[in-house]
PDB file of C-alpha atoms and ligand atoms in Angstrom:
ATOM      1  CA  MET A 182      -6.444   3.536  18.742  1.00 97.00           C
ATOM      2  CA  LEU A 183      -4.662   4.577  14.934  1.00 97.00           C
ATOM      3  CA  TRP A 184      -4.459   8.475  14.468  1.00 98.00           C
ATOM      4  CA  VAL A 185      -4.929   9.069  10.932  1.00 98.00           C
ATOM      5  CA  GLY A 186      -4.043  12.452   9.008  1.00 98.00           C
ATOM      6  CA  LEU A 187      -6.190  13.426   6.630  1.00 98.00           C
ATOM      7  CA  THR A 188      -5.209  15.622   4.117  1.00 98.00           C
ATOM      8  CA  GLY A 189      -4.673  16.703   0.319  1.00 97.00           C
ATOM      9  CA  GLY A 190      -5.168  19.990  -2.370  1.00 95.00           C
ATOM     10  CA  ILE A 191      -7.337  22.627  -1.718  1.00 93.00           C
ATOM     11  CA  ALA A 192     -10.890  22.042  -3.029  1.00 94.00           C
ATOM     12  CA  SER A 193      -9.663  18.295  -3.795  1.00 96.00           C
ATOM     13  CA  GLY A 194     -12.005  17.359  -1.352  1.00 96.00           C
ATOM     14  CA  LYS A 195     -10.973  17.296   1.884  1.00 97.00           C
ATOM     15  CA  THR A 196     -14.106  18.166   3.474  1.00 96.00           C
ATOM     16  CA  THR A 197     -16.474  15.788   1.177  1.00 97.00           C
ATOM     17  CA  VAL A 198     -14.054  12.742   2.428  1.00 98.00           C
ATOM     18  CA  ALA A 199     -14.574  13.887   6.123  1.00 98.00           C
ATOM     19  CA  ASP A 200     -18.289  14.265   5.518  1.00 98.00           C
ATOM     20  CA  LEU A 201     -18.122  10.786   4.320  1.00 98.00           C
ATOM     21  CA  LEU A 202     -16.303   9.568   7.149  1.00 98.00           C
ATOM     22  CA  ARG A 203     -18.564  11.231   9.985  1.00 98.00           C
ATOM     23  CA  GLN A 204     -21.367   9.263   8.478  1.00 98.00           C
ATOM     24  CA  ARG A 205     -19.679   6.359   8.992  1.00 97.00           C
ATOM     25  CA  SER A 206     -19.115   6.939  12.547  1.00 97.00           C
ATOM     26  CA  VAL A 207     -15.554   7.931  12.488  1.00 98.00           C
ATOM     27  CA  PRO A 208     -15.016  10.878  14.544  1.00 98.00           C
ATOM     28  CA  ILE A 209     -13.270  13.564  13.178  1.00 98.00           C
ATOM     29  CA  VAL A 210     -11.118  15.982  14.582  1.00 98.00           C
ATOM     30  CA  ASP A 211     -11.303  19.562  12.660  1.00 97.00           C
ATOM     31  CA  ALA A 212      -7.716  21.737  12.670  1.00 96.00           C
ATOM     32  CA  ASP A 213      -9.858  24.717  11.081  1.00 94.00           C
ATOM     33  CA  SER A 214     -12.688  24.736  14.050  1.00 96.00           C
ATOM     34  CA  ILE A 215      -9.601  24.312  16.228  1.00 98.00           C
ATOM     35  CA  ALA A 216      -7.786  27.279  14.894  1.00 95.00           C
ATOM     36  CA  HIS A 217     -10.793  29.526  15.016  1.00 94.00           C
ATOM     37  CA  GLN A 218     -11.153  28.455  18.782  1.00 96.00           C
ATOM     38  CA  ALA A 219      -7.615  29.240  19.323  1.00 97.00           C
ATOM     39  CA  LEU A 220      -8.547  32.963  18.200  1.00 96.00           C
ATOM     40  CA  GLN A 221     -10.908  33.725  20.448  1.00 95.00           C
ATOM     41  CA  ALA A 222      -9.292  32.160  23.258  1.00 97.00           C
ATOM     42  CA  LEU A 223      -5.878  33.621  23.121  1.00 98.00           C
ATOM     43  CA  ARG A 224      -7.521  37.006  22.409  1.00 97.00           C
ATOM     44  CA  PRO A 225      -5.510  39.303  24.950  1.00 97.00           C
ATOM     45  CA  GLU A 226      -2.487  37.750  23.623  1.00 97.00           C
ATOM     46  CA  LEU A 227      -3.578  38.545  19.929  1.00 98.00           C
ATOM     47  CA  LEU A 228      -4.511  41.973  21.137  1.00 97.00           C
ATOM     48  CA  GLN A 229      -0.903  42.585  22.757  1.00 97.00           C
ATOM     49  CA  ALA A 230       0.870  41.315  20.298  1.00 97.00           C
ATOM     50  CA  PHE A 231      -0.950  42.835  17.041  1.00 97.00           C
ATOM     51  CA  GLY A 232      -2.970  45.612  18.634  1.00 96.00           C
ATOM     52  CA  SER A 233      -7.070  46.174  17.983  1.00 96.00           C
ATOM     53  CA  SER A 234      -6.814  46.741  14.351  1.00 95.00           C
ATOM     54  CA  ILE A 235      -7.490  42.748  13.823  1.00 96.00           C
ATOM     55  CA  LEU A 236     -10.826  43.118  15.721  1.00 96.00           C
ATOM     56  CA  ASP A 237     -14.149  43.053  13.969  1.00 95.00           C
ATOM     57  CA  SER A 238     -17.306  45.012  14.730  1.00 95.00           C
ATOM     58  CA  SER A 239     -18.354  42.845  17.963  1.00 94.00           C
ATOM     59  CA  ASN A 240     -14.560  43.286  19.203  1.00 94.00           C
ATOM     60  CA  GLN A 241     -14.184  39.770  18.355  1.00 94.00           C
ATOM     61  CA  VAL A 242     -10.592  38.902  16.671  1.00 96.00           C
ATOM     62  CA  ASP A 243     -11.175  38.745  12.987  1.00 95.00           C
ATOM     63  CA  ARG A 244      -9.317  36.512  11.041  1.00 92.00           C
ATOM     64  CA  ASN A 245      -9.375  37.889   7.721  1.00 90.00           C
ATOM     65  CA  LYS A 246      -7.960  41.534   9.607  1.00 94.00           C
ATOM     66  CA  LEU A 247      -5.028  39.443  10.889  1.00 94.00           C
ATOM     67  CA  GLY A 248      -4.537  37.064   7.706  1.00 90.00           C
ATOM     68  CA  THR A 249      -3.976  40.356   6.028  1.00 90.00           C
ATOM     69  CA  LEU A 250      -1.759  41.989   8.703  1.00 93.00           C
ATOM     70  CA  VAL A 251       0.360  39.412   8.947  1.00 91.00           C
ATOM     71  CA  PHE A 252       0.467  37.378   5.926  1.00 84.00           C
ATOM     72  CA  PRO A 253       3.079  39.819   4.265  1.00 86.00           C
ATOM     73  CA  ASP A 254       5.187  39.981   7.381  1.00 92.00           C
ATOM     74  CA  LYS A 255       7.034  36.530   7.975  1.00 90.00           C
ATOM     75  CA  ASN A 256       8.161  38.148  11.390  1.00 95.00           C
ATOM     76  CA  LYS A 257       4.517  38.588  12.278  1.00 95.00           C
ATOM     77  CA  LEU A 258       3.531  35.118  10.963  1.00 92.00           C
ATOM     78  CA  LEU A 259       5.819  33.231  13.229  1.00 94.00           C
ATOM     79  CA  LYS A 260       5.186  35.961  15.806  1.00 96.00           C
ATOM     80  CA  LEU A 261       1.428  34.531  15.257  1.00 96.00           C
ATOM     81  CA  GLU A 262       2.322  30.899  15.155  1.00 93.00           C
ATOM     82  CA  GLY A 263       4.453  31.038  18.415  1.00 95.00           C
ATOM     83  CA  ILE A 264       0.971  32.287  20.210  1.00 97.00           C
ATOM     84  CA  VAL A 265      -1.350  29.911  18.212  1.00 96.00           C
ATOM     85  CA  HIS A 266       0.790  26.832  17.487  1.00 94.00           C
ATOM     86  CA  PRO A 267       1.008  25.588  20.969  1.00 96.00           C
ATOM     87  CA  TRP A 268      -2.692  25.933  22.243  1.00 98.00           C
ATOM     88  CA  VAL A 269      -3.686  24.579  18.811  1.00 97.00           C
ATOM     89  CA  GLN A 270      -1.256  21.529  19.613  1.00 95.00           C
ATOM     90  CA  ASN A 271      -2.651  21.334  23.102  1.00 97.00           C
ATOM     91  CA  ARG A 272      -5.988  21.100  22.274  1.00 98.00           C
ATOM     92  CA  VAL A 273      -5.546  18.164  19.849  1.00 98.00           C
ATOM     93  CA  SER A 274      -3.866  16.333  21.987  1.00 97.00           C
ATOM     94  CA  GLN A 275      -6.587  16.597  24.727  1.00 98.00           C
ATOM     95  CA  GLU A 276      -9.032  15.370  21.961  1.00 98.00           C
ATOM     96  CA  ARG A 277      -7.188  12.530  20.510  1.00 98.00           C
ATOM     97  CA  GLN A 278      -6.825  11.821  23.896  1.00 98.00           C
ATOM     98  CA  SER A 279     -10.710  11.753  25.244  1.00 98.00           C
ATOM     99  CA  LEU A 280     -11.206   9.902  21.672  1.00 98.00           C
ATOM    100  CA  ALA A 281      -8.527   6.991  22.716  1.00 98.00           C
ATOM    101  CA  THR A 282     -10.470   6.754  26.509  1.00 98.00           C
ATOM    102  CA  ARG A 283     -13.482   6.621  25.263  1.00 97.00           C
ATOM    103  CA  GLY A 284     -12.790   3.655  23.042  1.00 97.00           C
ATOM    104  CA  HIS A 285     -12.484   4.237  19.734  1.00 97.00           C
ATOM    105  CA  ASP A 286     -10.200   1.908  17.279  1.00 96.00           C
ATOM    106  CA  LEU A 287      -9.629   5.231  14.939  1.00 98.00           C
ATOM    107  CA  ALA A 288     -10.127   8.356  14.611  1.00 98.00           C
ATOM    108  CA  VAL A 289      -8.919  11.663  12.001  1.00 98.00           C
ATOM    109  CA  TYR A 290      -6.976  14.504  12.030  1.00 98.00           C
ATOM    110  CA  ASP A 291      -8.331  16.520   9.082  1.00 98.00           C
ATOM    111  CA  VAL A 292      -5.557  18.859   8.687  1.00 97.00           C
ATOM    112  CA  PRO A 293      -5.008  20.738   5.517  1.00 95.00           C
ATOM    113  CA  LEU A 294      -1.535  21.923   5.948  1.00 93.00           C
ATOM    114  CA  LEU A 295       0.003  18.600   7.224  1.00 96.00           C
ATOM    115  CA  PHE A 296       3.117  18.493   4.878  1.00 96.00           C
ATOM    116  CA  GLU A 297       3.465  22.779   4.729  1.00 93.00           C
ATOM    117  CA  LYS A 298       3.738  22.153   8.554  1.00 92.00           C
ATOM    118  CA  ASN A 299       5.582  18.852   8.519  1.00 94.00           C
ATOM    119  CA  LEU A 300       2.933  17.196  10.574  1.00 96.00           C
ATOM    120  CA  GLN A 301       3.563  14.036   9.126  1.00 96.00           C
ATOM    121  CA  ASP A 302       5.374  12.249  11.934  1.00 97.00           C
ATOM    122  CA  GLN A 303       2.431  12.165  14.482  1.00 96.00           C
ATOM    123  CA  PHE A 304       0.316  10.140  12.415  1.00 98.00           C
ATOM    124  CA  ASP A 305      -0.058   6.728  12.137  1.00 97.00           C
ATOM    125  CA  ARG A 306      -1.302   6.553   8.580  1.00 97.00           C
ATOM    126  CA  ILE A 307      -1.553   9.273   6.204  1.00 98.00           C
ATOM    127  CA  ILE A 308      -4.279   9.836   3.540  1.00 98.00           C
ATOM    128  CA  VAL A 309      -4.511  12.113   0.529  1.00 98.00           C
ATOM    129  CA  VAL A 310      -7.375  13.019  -0.988  1.00 98.00           C
ATOM    130  CA  TYR A 311      -6.460  13.664  -4.813  1.00 98.00           C
ATOM    131  CA  SER A 312      -7.526  16.127  -7.546  1.00 97.00           C
ATOM    132  CA  PRO A 313      -5.751  16.824 -10.355  1.00 96.00           C
ATOM    133  CA  ARG A 314      -5.043  20.400 -10.169  1.00 95.00           C
ATOM    134  CA  GLU A 315      -7.278  21.454 -13.107  1.00 95.00           C
ATOM    135  CA  ARG A 316     -10.024  19.644 -11.476  1.00 95.00           C
ATOM    136  CA  SER A 317      -9.769  21.245  -8.300  1.00 95.00           C
ATOM    137  CA  LEU A 318      -9.376  24.709  -9.812  1.00 95.00           C
ATOM    138  CA  GLN A 319     -12.520  24.267 -11.390  1.00 96.00           C
ATOM    139  CA  ARG A 320     -14.490  23.208  -8.424  1.00 95.00           C
ATOM    140  CA  LEU A 321     -12.691  26.295  -6.434  1.00 94.00           C
ATOM    141  CA  MET A 322     -14.321  28.406  -8.829  1.00 96.00           C
ATOM    142  CA  ASN A 323     -17.704  26.829  -8.271  1.00 96.00           C
ATOM    143  CA  ARG A 324     -17.422  26.763  -5.096  1.00 95.00           C
ATOM    144  CA  ASN A 325     -16.008  30.396  -3.912  1.00 93.00           C
ATOM    145  CA  ASN A 326     -17.171  31.974  -7.430  1.00 95.00           C
ATOM    146  CA  LEU A 327     -14.002  33.238  -8.182  1.00 93.00           C
ATOM    147  CA  SER A 328     -11.959  34.253 -11.809  1.00 94.00           C
ATOM    148  CA  LEU A 329      -9.299  31.321 -12.444  1.00 95.00           C
ATOM    149  CA  GLN A 330      -6.687  33.937 -11.442  1.00 94.00           C
ATOM    150  CA  GLU A 331      -7.870  34.366  -7.957  1.00 92.00           C
ATOM    151  CA  ALA A 332      -7.980  30.632  -7.768  1.00 92.00           C
ATOM    152  CA  THR A 333      -4.787  29.857  -9.103  1.00 93.00           C
ATOM    153  CA  GLN A 334      -3.462  32.354  -6.506  1.00 89.00           C
ATOM    154  CA  ARG A 335      -4.915  30.761  -4.079  1.00 88.00           C
ATOM    155  CA  MET A 336      -3.999  27.541  -4.575  1.00 88.00           C
ATOM    156  CA  SER A 337       0.159  28.948  -5.412  1.00 86.00           C
ATOM    157  CA  HIS A 338       0.617  28.975  -1.450  1.00 80.00           C
ATOM    158  CA  GLN A 339       0.521  25.150  -1.403  1.00 87.00           C
ATOM    159  CA  MET A 340       2.924  22.037  -2.024  1.00 93.00           C
ATOM    160  CA  ASP A 341       1.940  20.956  -5.254  1.00 94.00           C
ATOM    161  CA  ILE A 342      -0.757  18.222  -5.170  1.00 96.00           C
ATOM    162  CA  GLU A 343       1.570  15.802  -7.081  1.00 96.00           C
ATOM    163  CA  ASP A 344       3.877  15.723  -4.184  1.00 97.00           C
ATOM    164  CA  LYS A 345       1.563  15.364  -1.466  1.00 97.00           C
ATOM    165  CA  LYS A 346       0.870  12.213  -3.100  1.00 97.00           C
ATOM    166  CA  LYS A 347       3.765  10.597  -3.397  1.00 97.00           C
ATOM    167  CA  LYS A 348       4.153  11.100   0.572  1.00 97.00           C
ATOM    168  CA  ALA A 349       0.615   9.404   1.261  1.00 98.00           C
ATOM    169  CA  ASP A 350      -0.238   5.802   3.032  1.00 97.00           C
ATOM    170  CA  PHE A 351      -3.714   6.058   1.639  1.00 98.00           C
ATOM    171  CA  ILE A 352      -5.074   8.048  -1.599  1.00 98.00           C
ATOM    172  CA  ILE A 353      -8.500   8.834  -2.139  1.00 98.00           C
ATOM    173  CA  ASP A 354      -8.694   9.449  -6.010  1.00 97.00           C
ATOM    174  CA  ASN A 355     -11.013  12.385  -5.840  1.00 97.00           C
ATOM    175  CA  GLN A 356     -11.626  13.040  -9.830  1.00 94.00           C
ATOM    176  CA  GLY A 357     -14.910  11.068 -10.609  1.00 93.00           C
ATOM    177  CA  HIS A 358     -18.327  11.111  -9.352  1.00 96.00           C
ATOM    178  CA  LEU A 359     -19.500  11.198  -5.284  1.00 96.00           C
ATOM    179  CA  GLN A 360     -20.483   7.695  -6.052  1.00 97.00           C
ATOM    180  CA  ASP A 361     -17.333   7.046  -6.979  1.00 97.00           C
ATOM    181  CA  LEU A 362     -15.770   8.630  -3.549  1.00 98.00           C
ATOM    182  CA  GLU A 363     -18.165   6.917  -1.587  1.00 98.00           C
ATOM    183  CA  ASN A 364     -17.101   3.476  -2.525  1.00 98.00           C
ATOM    184  CA  GLN A 365     -13.664   4.729  -2.020  1.00 98.00           C
ATOM    185  CA  VAL A 366     -14.235   5.666   1.717  1.00 98.00           C
ATOM    186  CA  ASP A 367     -15.394   2.490   2.290  1.00 98.00           C
ATOM    187  CA  GLN A 368     -12.921   0.564   0.717  1.00 98.00           C
ATOM    188  CA  LEU A 369     -10.434   2.482   2.833  1.00 97.00           C
ATOM    189  CA  LEU A 370     -11.959   1.940   6.118  1.00 97.00           C
ATOM    190  CA  LEU A 371     -11.921  -1.769   5.706  1.00 96.00           C
ATOM    191  CA  ALA A 372      -8.130  -0.988   4.149  1.00 95.00           C
ATOM    192  CA  ILE A 373      -7.174   0.940   7.219  1.00 94.00           C
ATOM    193  CA  ARG A 374      -8.729  -1.663   9.840  1.00 88.00           C
ATOM    194  CA  LYS A 375      -7.319  -4.231   8.903  1.00 84.00           C
TER     195      LYS A 375
HETATM  196  P1  ATP B1169     -10.765  23.419   0.639  1.00 86.30           P
HETATM  197  O1  ATP B1169      -9.010  22.915   0.561  1.00 86.30           O
HETATM  198  O2  ATP B1169     -11.166  24.491   0.219  1.00 86.30           O
HETATM  199  O3  ATP B1169     -11.158  23.499   2.209  1.00 86.30           O
HETATM  200  P2  ATP B1169     -11.574  21.183   0.090  1.00 86.30           P
HETATM  201  O4  ATP B1169     -10.645  20.032  -0.032  1.00 86.30           O
HETATM  202  O5  ATP B1169     -12.417  20.846   1.810  1.00 86.30           O
HETATM  203  O6  ATP B1169     -11.263  22.336  -0.125  1.00 86.30           O
HETATM  204  P3  ATP B1169     -14.374  20.259  -0.919  1.00 86.30           P
HETATM  205  O7  ATP B1169     -14.699  21.281   0.085  1.00 86.30           O
HETATM  206  O8  ATP B1169     -14.494  19.190   0.118  1.00 86.30           O
HETATM  207  O9  ATP B1169     -12.830  20.424  -0.747  1.00 86.30           O
HETATM  208  O10 ATP B1169     -14.960  20.163  -2.071  1.00 86.30           O
HETATM  209  C1  ATP B1169     -14.414  20.822  -2.904  1.00 86.30           C
HETATM  210  C2  ATP B1169     -15.834  21.525  -3.626  1.00 86.30           C
HETATM  211  O11 ATP B1169     -15.870  20.464  -4.817  1.00 86.30           O
HETATM  212  C3  ATP B1169     -16.914  21.588  -3.297  1.00 86.30           C
HETATM  213  O12 ATP B1169     -18.178  22.444  -3.890  1.00 86.30           O
HETATM  214  C4  ATP B1169     -17.572  19.981  -2.994  1.00 86.30           C
HETATM  215  O13 ATP B1169     -18.926  19.841  -3.018  1.00 86.30           O
HETATM  216  C5  ATP B1169     -17.263  19.916  -4.779  1.00 86.30           C
HETATM  217  N1  ATP B1169     -16.821  18.493  -5.077  1.00 86.30           N
HETATM  218  C6  ATP B1169     -16.166  17.770  -4.017  1.00 86.30           C
HETATM  219  N2  ATP B1169     -16.030  16.280  -4.824  1.00 86.30           N
HETATM  220  C7  ATP B1169     -16.434  16.252  -5.232  1.00 86.30           C
HETATM  221  C8  ATP B1169     -16.771  15.135  -6.401  1.00 86.30           C
HETATM  222  N3  ATP B1169     -16.429  13.898  -6.363  1.00 86.30           N
HETATM  223  N4  ATP B1169     -17.616  15.456  -7.118  1.00 86.30           N
HETATM  224  C9  ATP B1169     -18.318  16.817  -7.857  1.00 86.30           C
HETATM  225  N5  ATP B1169     -18.152  18.276  -7.161  1.00 86.30           N
HETATM  226  C10 ATP B1169     -17.197  17.539  -6.151  1.00 86.30           C
END
């Protein structure tokens, strides 16, 4: 089974492309949803490491509260990654294995921080969904109702999209209309399966 990484910049269109792939029966493993599951599964370890201020009103781990606590402190961030990362890796391996066992020829792991987390060696191929910075900023502002300043701030945490583009095996150029994106996804599937 070909194991393919799907990544890109913030608001470049990764989720939209993942949805188009799903519609074409390509199985997608979603890093964001696995990270959510990890926080629930690792609740006891996280509570012990960071205390009860990370819980929401229904006593579940609150992702935003956890982020606010760890992001300004490098040691805390490393500690969090040390707890969560092995669980996520293990879960992804299980899902990959299970898809291969079920006879899929291709599976895609949708992982926004693929390059930032240095995961590139895990994949047979990497797809980068590209849209220029200004276009992504505009889509991010529209989707999340953000000011230009807020959107720029969010984007500043990620590697430059032009650098990601250079590392891709396949580039999906999402500057145009959705129909154009669909056509590129169809072409991509043909090319990848060749
Ligand atoms: P994030 O990094 O925040 O997870 P993402 O890379 O998954 O974002 P999407 O959510 O797919 O990006 O797209 C960002 C926004 O732009 C969404 O509101 C989406 O509907 C819109 N969008 C994506 N592609 C196009 C397109 N070709 N034309 C118009 N709007 C688009």
